[in-house]
XYZ file of C-alpha atoms in Angstrom:
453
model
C 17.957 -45.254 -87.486
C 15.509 -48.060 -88.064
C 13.627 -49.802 -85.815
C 14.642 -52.088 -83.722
C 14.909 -55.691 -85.534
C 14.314 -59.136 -83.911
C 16.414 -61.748 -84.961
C 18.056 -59.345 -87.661
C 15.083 -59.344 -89.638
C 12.620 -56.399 -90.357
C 9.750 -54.887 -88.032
C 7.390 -57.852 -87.503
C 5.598 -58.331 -84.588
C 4.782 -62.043 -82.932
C 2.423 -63.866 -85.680
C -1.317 -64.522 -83.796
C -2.029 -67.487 -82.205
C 1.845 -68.724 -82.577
C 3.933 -70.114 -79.208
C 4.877 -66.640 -77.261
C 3.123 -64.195 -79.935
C 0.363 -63.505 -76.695
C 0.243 -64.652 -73.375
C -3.655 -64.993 -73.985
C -3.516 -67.418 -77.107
C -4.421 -71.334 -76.519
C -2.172 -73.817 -76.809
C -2.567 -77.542 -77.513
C -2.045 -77.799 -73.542
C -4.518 -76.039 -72.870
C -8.199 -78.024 -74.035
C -10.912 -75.321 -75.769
C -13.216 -75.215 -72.800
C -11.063 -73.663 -70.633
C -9.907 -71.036 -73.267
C -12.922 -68.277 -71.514
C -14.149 -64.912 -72.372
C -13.236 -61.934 -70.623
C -16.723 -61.292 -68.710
C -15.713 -57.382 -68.739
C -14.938 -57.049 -72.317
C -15.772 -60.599 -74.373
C -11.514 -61.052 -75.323
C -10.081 -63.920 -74.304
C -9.245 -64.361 -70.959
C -5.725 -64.397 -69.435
C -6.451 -66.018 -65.893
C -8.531 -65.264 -63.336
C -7.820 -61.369 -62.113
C -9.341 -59.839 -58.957
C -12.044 -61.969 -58.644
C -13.393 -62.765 -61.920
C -12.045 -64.010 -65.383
C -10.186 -61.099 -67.420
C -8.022 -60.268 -70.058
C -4.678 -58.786 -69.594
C -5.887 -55.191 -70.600
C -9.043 -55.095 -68.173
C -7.121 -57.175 -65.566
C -4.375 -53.898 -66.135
C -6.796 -51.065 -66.206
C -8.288 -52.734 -63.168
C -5.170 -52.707 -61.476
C -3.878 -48.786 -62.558
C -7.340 -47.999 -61.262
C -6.919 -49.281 -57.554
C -3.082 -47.968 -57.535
C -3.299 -45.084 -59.255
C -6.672 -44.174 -57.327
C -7.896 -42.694 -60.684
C -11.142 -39.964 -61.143
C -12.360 -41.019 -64.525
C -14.895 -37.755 -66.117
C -18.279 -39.089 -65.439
C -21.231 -40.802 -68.231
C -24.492 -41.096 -67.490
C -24.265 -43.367 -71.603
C -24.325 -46.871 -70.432
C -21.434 -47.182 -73.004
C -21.704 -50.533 -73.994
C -17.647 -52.354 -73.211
C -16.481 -55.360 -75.796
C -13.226 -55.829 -76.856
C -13.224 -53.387 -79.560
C -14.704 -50.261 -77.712
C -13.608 -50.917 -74.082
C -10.938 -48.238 -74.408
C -13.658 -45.363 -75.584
C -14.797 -44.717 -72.292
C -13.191 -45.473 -69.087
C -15.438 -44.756 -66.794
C -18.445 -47.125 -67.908
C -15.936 -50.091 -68.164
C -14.600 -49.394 -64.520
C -18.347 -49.714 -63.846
C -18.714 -52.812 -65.633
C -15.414 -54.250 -63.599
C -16.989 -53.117 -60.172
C -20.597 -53.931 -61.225
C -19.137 -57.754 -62.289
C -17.315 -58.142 -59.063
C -13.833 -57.295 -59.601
C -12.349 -56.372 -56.288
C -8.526 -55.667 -54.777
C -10.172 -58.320 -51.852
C -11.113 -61.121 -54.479
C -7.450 -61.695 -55.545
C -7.174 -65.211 -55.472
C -3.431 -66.500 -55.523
C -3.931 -70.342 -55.346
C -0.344 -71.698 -55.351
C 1.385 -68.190 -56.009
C 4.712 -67.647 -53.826
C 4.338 -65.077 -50.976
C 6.633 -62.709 -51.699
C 4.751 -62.564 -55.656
C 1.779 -62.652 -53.472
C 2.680 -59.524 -51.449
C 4.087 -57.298 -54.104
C 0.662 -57.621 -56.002
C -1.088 -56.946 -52.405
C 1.255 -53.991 -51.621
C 1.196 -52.641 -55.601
C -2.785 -52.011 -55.068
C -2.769 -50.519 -51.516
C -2.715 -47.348 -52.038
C -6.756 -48.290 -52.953
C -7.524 -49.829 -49.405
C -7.015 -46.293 -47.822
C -7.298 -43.442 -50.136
C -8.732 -45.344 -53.552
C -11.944 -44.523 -55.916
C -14.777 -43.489 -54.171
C -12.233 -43.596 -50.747
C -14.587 -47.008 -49.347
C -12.181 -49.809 -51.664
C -13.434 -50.780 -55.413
C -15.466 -54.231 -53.931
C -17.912 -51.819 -52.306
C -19.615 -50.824 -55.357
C -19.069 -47.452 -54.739
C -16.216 -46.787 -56.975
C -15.962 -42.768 -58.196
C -19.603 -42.875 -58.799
C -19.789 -39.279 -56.095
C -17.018 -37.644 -57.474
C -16.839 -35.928 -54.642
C -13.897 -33.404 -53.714
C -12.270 -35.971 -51.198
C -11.348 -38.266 -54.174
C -7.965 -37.961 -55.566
C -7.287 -37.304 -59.537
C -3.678 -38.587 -59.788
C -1.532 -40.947 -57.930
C 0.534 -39.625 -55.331
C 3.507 -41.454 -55.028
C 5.311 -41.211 -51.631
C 7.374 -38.046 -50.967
C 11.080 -40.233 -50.453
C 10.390 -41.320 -54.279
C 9.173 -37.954 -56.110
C 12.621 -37.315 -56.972
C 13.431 -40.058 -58.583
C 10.304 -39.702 -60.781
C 11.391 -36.070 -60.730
C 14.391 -37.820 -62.446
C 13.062 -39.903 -64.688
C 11.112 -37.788 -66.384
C 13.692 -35.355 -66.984
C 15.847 -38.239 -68.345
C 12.874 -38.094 -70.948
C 12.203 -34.981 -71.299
C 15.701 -34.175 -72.594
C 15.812 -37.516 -75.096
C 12.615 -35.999 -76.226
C 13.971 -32.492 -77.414
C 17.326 -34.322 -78.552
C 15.068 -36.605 -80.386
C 12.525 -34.412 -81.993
C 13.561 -31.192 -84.044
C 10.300 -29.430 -83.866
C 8.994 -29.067 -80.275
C 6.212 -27.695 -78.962
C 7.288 -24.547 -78.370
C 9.481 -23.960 -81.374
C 5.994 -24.441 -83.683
C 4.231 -21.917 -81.454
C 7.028 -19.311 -82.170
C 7.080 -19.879 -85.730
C 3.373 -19.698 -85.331
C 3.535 -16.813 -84.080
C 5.052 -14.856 -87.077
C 4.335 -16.704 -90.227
C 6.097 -13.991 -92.389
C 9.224 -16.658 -93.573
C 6.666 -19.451 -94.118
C 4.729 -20.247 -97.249
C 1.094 -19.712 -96.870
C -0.965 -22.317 -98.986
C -4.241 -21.179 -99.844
C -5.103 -21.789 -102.822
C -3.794 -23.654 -106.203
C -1.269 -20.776 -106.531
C 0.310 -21.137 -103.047
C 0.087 -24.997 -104.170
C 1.567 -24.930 -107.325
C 4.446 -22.364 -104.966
C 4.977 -25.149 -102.413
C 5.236 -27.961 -105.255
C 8.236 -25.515 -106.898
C 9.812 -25.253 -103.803
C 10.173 -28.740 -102.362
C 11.272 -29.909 -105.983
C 8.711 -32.291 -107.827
C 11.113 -34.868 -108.005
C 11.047 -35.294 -104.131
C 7.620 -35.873 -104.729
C 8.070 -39.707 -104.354
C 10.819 -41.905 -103.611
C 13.177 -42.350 -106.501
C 12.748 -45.943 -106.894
C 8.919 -45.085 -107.329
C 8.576 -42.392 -109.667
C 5.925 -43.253 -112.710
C 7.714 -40.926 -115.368
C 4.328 -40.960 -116.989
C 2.303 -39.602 -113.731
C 5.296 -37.381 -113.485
C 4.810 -35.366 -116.634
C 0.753 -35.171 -115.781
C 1.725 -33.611 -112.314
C 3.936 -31.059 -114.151
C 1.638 -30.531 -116.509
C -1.289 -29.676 -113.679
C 1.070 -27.920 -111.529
C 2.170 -25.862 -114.758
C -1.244 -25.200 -115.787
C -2.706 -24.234 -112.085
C -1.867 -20.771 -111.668
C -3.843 -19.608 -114.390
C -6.798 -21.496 -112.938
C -8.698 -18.579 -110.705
C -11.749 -20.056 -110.010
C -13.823 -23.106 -110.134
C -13.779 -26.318 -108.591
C -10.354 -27.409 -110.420
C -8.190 -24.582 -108.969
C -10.099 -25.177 -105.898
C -8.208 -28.541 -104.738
C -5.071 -30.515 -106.078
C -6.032 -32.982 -109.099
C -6.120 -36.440 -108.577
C -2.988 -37.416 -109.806
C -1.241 -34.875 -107.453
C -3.174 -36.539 -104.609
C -1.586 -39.644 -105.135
C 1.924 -38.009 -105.528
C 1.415 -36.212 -102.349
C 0.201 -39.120 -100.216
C 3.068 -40.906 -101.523
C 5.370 -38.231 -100.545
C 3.520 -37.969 -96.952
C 4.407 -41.567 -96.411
C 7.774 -41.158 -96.684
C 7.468 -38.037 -94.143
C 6.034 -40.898 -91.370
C 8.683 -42.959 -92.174
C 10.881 -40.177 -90.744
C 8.649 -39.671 -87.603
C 9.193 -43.588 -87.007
C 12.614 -43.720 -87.002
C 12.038 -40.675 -84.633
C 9.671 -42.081 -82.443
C 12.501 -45.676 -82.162
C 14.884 -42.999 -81.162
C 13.123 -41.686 -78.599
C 11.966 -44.867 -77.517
C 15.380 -46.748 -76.615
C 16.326 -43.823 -74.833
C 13.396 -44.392 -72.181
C 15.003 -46.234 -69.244
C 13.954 -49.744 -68.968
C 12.948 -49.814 -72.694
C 15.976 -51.613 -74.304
C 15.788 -54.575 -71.279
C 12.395 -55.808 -72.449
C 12.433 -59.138 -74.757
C 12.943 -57.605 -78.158
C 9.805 -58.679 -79.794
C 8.100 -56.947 -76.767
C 9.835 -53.575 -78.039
C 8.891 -53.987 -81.502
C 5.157 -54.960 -81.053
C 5.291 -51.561 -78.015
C 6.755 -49.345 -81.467
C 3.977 -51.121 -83.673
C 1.301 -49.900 -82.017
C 2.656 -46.247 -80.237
C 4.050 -44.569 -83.712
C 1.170 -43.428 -84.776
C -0.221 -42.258 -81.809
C 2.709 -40.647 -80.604
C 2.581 -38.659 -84.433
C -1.079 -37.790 -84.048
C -0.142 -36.381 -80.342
C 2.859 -33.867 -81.755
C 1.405 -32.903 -84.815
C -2.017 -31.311 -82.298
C 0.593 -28.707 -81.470
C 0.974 -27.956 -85.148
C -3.031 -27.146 -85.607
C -4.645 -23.976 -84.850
C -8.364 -23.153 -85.846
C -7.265 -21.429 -89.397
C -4.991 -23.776 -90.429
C -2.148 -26.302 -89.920
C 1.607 -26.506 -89.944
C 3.447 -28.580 -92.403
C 6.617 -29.722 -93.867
C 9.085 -29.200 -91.016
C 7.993 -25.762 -90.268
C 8.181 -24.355 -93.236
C 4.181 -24.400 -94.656
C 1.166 -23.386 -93.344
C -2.221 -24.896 -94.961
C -4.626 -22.580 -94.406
C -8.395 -24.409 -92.898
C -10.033 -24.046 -96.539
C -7.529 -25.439 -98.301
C -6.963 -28.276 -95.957
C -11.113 -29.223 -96.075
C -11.148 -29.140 -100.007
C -8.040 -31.642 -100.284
C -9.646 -33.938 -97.294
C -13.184 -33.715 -99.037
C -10.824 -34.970 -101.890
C -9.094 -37.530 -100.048
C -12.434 -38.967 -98.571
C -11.093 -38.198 -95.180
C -12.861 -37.513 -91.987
C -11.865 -34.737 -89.975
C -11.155 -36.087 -86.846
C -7.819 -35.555 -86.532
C -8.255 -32.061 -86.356
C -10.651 -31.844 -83.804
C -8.796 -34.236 -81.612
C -5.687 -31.892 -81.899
C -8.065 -28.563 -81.296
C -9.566 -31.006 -78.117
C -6.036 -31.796 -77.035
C -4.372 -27.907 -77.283
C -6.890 -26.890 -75.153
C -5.320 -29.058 -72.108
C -2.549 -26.446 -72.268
C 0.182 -28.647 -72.275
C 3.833 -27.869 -72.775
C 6.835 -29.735 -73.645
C 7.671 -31.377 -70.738
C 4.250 -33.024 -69.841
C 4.465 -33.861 -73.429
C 7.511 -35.940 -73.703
C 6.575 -37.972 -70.537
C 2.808 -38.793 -72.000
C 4.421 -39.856 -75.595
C 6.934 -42.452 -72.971
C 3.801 -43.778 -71.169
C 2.122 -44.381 -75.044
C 5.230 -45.933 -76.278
C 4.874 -48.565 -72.844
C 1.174 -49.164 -72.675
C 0.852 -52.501 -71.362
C -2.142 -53.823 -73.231
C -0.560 -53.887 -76.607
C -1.791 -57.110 -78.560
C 0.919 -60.072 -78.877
C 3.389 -58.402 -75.666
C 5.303 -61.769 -74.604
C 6.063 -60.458 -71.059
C 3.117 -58.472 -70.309
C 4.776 -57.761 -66.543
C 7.815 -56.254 -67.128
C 6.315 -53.456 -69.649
C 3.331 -52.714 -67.250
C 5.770 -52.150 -64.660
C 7.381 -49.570 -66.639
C 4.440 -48.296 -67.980
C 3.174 -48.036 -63.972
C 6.571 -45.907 -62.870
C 6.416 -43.534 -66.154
C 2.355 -42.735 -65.189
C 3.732 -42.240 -61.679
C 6.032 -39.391 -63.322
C 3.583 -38.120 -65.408
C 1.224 -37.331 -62.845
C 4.283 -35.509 -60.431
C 4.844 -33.689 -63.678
C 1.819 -32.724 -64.085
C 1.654 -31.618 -60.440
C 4.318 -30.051 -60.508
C 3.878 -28.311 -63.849
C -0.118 -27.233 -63.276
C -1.038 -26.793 -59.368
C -4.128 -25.448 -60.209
C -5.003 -28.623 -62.911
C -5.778 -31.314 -60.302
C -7.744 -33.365 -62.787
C -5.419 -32.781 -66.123
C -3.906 -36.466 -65.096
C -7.225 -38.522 -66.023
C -8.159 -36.032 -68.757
C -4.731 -36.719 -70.537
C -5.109 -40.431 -69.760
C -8.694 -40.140 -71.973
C -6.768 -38.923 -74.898
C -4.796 -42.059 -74.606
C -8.652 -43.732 -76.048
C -9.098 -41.259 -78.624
C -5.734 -41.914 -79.808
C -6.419 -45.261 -80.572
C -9.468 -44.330 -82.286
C -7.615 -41.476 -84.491
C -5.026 -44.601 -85.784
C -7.848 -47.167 -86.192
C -9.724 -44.602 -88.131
C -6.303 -43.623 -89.955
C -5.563 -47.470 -91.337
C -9.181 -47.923 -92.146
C -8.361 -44.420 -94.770
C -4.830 -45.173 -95.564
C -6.165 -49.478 -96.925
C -9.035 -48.064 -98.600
C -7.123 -45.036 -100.995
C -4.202 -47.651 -101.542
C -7.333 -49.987 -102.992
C -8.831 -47.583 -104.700
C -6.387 -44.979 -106.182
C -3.881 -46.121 -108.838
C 0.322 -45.501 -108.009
C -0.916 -44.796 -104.146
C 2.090 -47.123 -102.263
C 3.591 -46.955 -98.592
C 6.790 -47.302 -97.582
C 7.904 -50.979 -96.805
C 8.229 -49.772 -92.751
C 4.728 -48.221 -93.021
C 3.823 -51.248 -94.508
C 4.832 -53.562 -91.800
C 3.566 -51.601 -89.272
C -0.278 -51.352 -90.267
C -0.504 -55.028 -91.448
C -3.209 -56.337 -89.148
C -2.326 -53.634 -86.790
C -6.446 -53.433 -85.548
């Protein structure tokens, strides 16, 4: 099923700088000098948030700080925080927000109604008694001790752990309803890899292009019947080629064709990832262009997350199961493809959290309703969400690893490196559609990395 569509027209999220597309954009009521920076990060600033001028992603990691009473892994760096890194490392940018002044006791409210006034006072109390660094965040003291009194994941109060309890297991069964290949179905196929083709070489290649039909190569409505015949013609001529550097690696013409053919294979995981998405409760109330900006920005993180369980150190698991690209192979076609080899050392990074399917499927729900999204129109109603569904991701967690106590803020990391795997990823996928001839995207891929960072 496709994504969901506002107005009846395709994916598009809220044009920049229009009426509604951010609730940080100016507007001709509003005169230029009082359109101010961010002081923690340089964006534009929202309002005035715990004490100091903010944006509405520092004002919210501010604010899942204090409530969540989050242990961030120390850095003795000095990472420098702007708008563009301020996600790489969490801990120097909480010190930046303490450092500046932000505070739970510098909330001003000005003309704010008291009962808006006292859900903000009672969201962030669990901070006044057992926050970061246990003395409040105004005291300067934040998590710099680390010390074994602080706590590394909310603890929500006992009458409501069963209603988290419930939540997640509402996701955790749309997630294996959703998604055909869990976690634990790769790691038993992993486990014998006697029914799956091995590719190792231009053999195995030429094997794998046989059996998936050349013809579903690319989309029919894209095929070049000209670049067709030249990948038949290499595929036909590679088994014969034993050594050198052109059986080594895929020509460049069957590069193309395979990229093309990947592309397609995302498009899939999208409508996957929408699927999964509307069944997350509280997802389908949120204004519409809200949900479509939230899917913008979460599909490909949400891939890059599910296909880590798919990597081991030798090698990688493709095409629905059914292919395994062995680690020599793989480096020789991304030498090829100009690509770094991040993603594979984010997955290795990310498999060795031990995770299984259920702390899974509640971390790809708090992705898909991160609340600093560029261009949300009612930034409040998906951080609320997004608040509850980190809430039951940390009882999961618990629950799931007793003797984890700090696997909540380590998973909450990856949520960073995430966002660097995608920018990374449309930064490659722009520059081989520029340079390489017949290299296209589908028209949902399309959409979705159009000024996406």
């Amino acid at each position: 099923m496709a994504m969901p569509e506002a107005h009846g027209e395709k994916l598009r999220s809220p044009a920049r700088g229009s009426a509604g597309g951010s609730t940080v954009a100016a507007s001709p009521s509003v005169p230029p000098a009082e359109a101010v920076e961010c002081r923690v990060c340089g964006d534009r600033a929202s309002g005035f948030h715990y004490g100091l001028h903010a944006c509405e992603g520092c004002k919210g990691f501010f604010r899942r700080t204090l409530r969540l009473a989050l242990v961030y892994p120390r850095c003795t760096r000095a990472c420098t925080v702007h708008k563009n890194s301020r996600n790489n490392c969490q801990y120097c940018r909480y010190q930046k927000c303490l450092r500046l002044g932000m505070s739970r006791d510098a909330i001003r409210f000005g003309r704010m109604p008291p009962s808006e006034r006292d859900r903000i006072l009672a969201e962030t109390a669990p901070e006044a008694s057992g926050g970061p660094g246990g003395g409040g965040a105004g005291d300067g003291s934040g998590i710099e001790s680390g010390g074994g009194g602080e706590r590394s994941s909310p603890s929500p109060a006992e009458d409501g752990e069963e209603a988290l309890a419930a939540l997640a297991a509402h996701v955790q069964a749309a997630y294996r309803r959703t998604f055909p290949l869990t976690k634990a179905k790769v790691e038993d196929i992993l486990r014998d890899l006697e029914s799956v083709l091995i590719v190792r070489d231009m053999r195995s290649f030429a094997e794998f292009g046989k059996s998936i039909g050349l013809t579903q190569l690319v989309a029919p409505s894209e095929r070049d019947p000209s670049m067709e015949a030249m990948l038949r013609e290499q595929l036909q001529a590679a088994p014969g080629q034993e050594s050198g550097a052109a059986a080594a690696v895929p020509g460049a013409v069957q590069l193309v064709h395979f990229f093309n053919r990947f592309q397609y294979r995302i498009a899939d995981v999208v409508r996957q990832v929408t699927e999964f998405a509307k069944a997350i409760p509280g997802f389908g109330a949120i204004d519409i262009n809200d949900q479509v900006t939230l899917l913008k920005y979460s599909v490909y993180e949400a891939m890059f997350t599910m296909m880590a369980g798919h990597v081991r150190e030798d090698g990688m698991l493709l095409a629905g199961g059914g292919v395994y690209i062995s680690r020599p192979f793989y480096d020789a076609v991304r030498s090829n493809f100009n690509s770094s080899d991040s993603k594979f050392e984010f997955s290795q990074r990310f498999n060795a959290l031990g995770l299984l399917d259920d702390d899974i499927a509640v971390f790809l729900a708090a992705i898909v309703l991160c609340d600093d999204r560029p261009g949300l129109v009612n930034v409040a109603a998906v951080e609320r969400l997004q608040m509850r569904m980190l809430q039951a991701l940390a009882l999961q967690l618990r629950r799931a690893h007793p003797r984890c106590p700090f696997l909540f803020p380590k998973l909450l990391q990856k949520l960073a490196d995430l966002r660097q795997l995608v920018t990374e990823h449309v930064e490659f996928v722009e520059n081989y559609r520029r340079t390489q001839a017949g290299a296209k995207l589908h028209p949902l891929l399309l959409e979705i990395l159009t000024d996406m960072y």
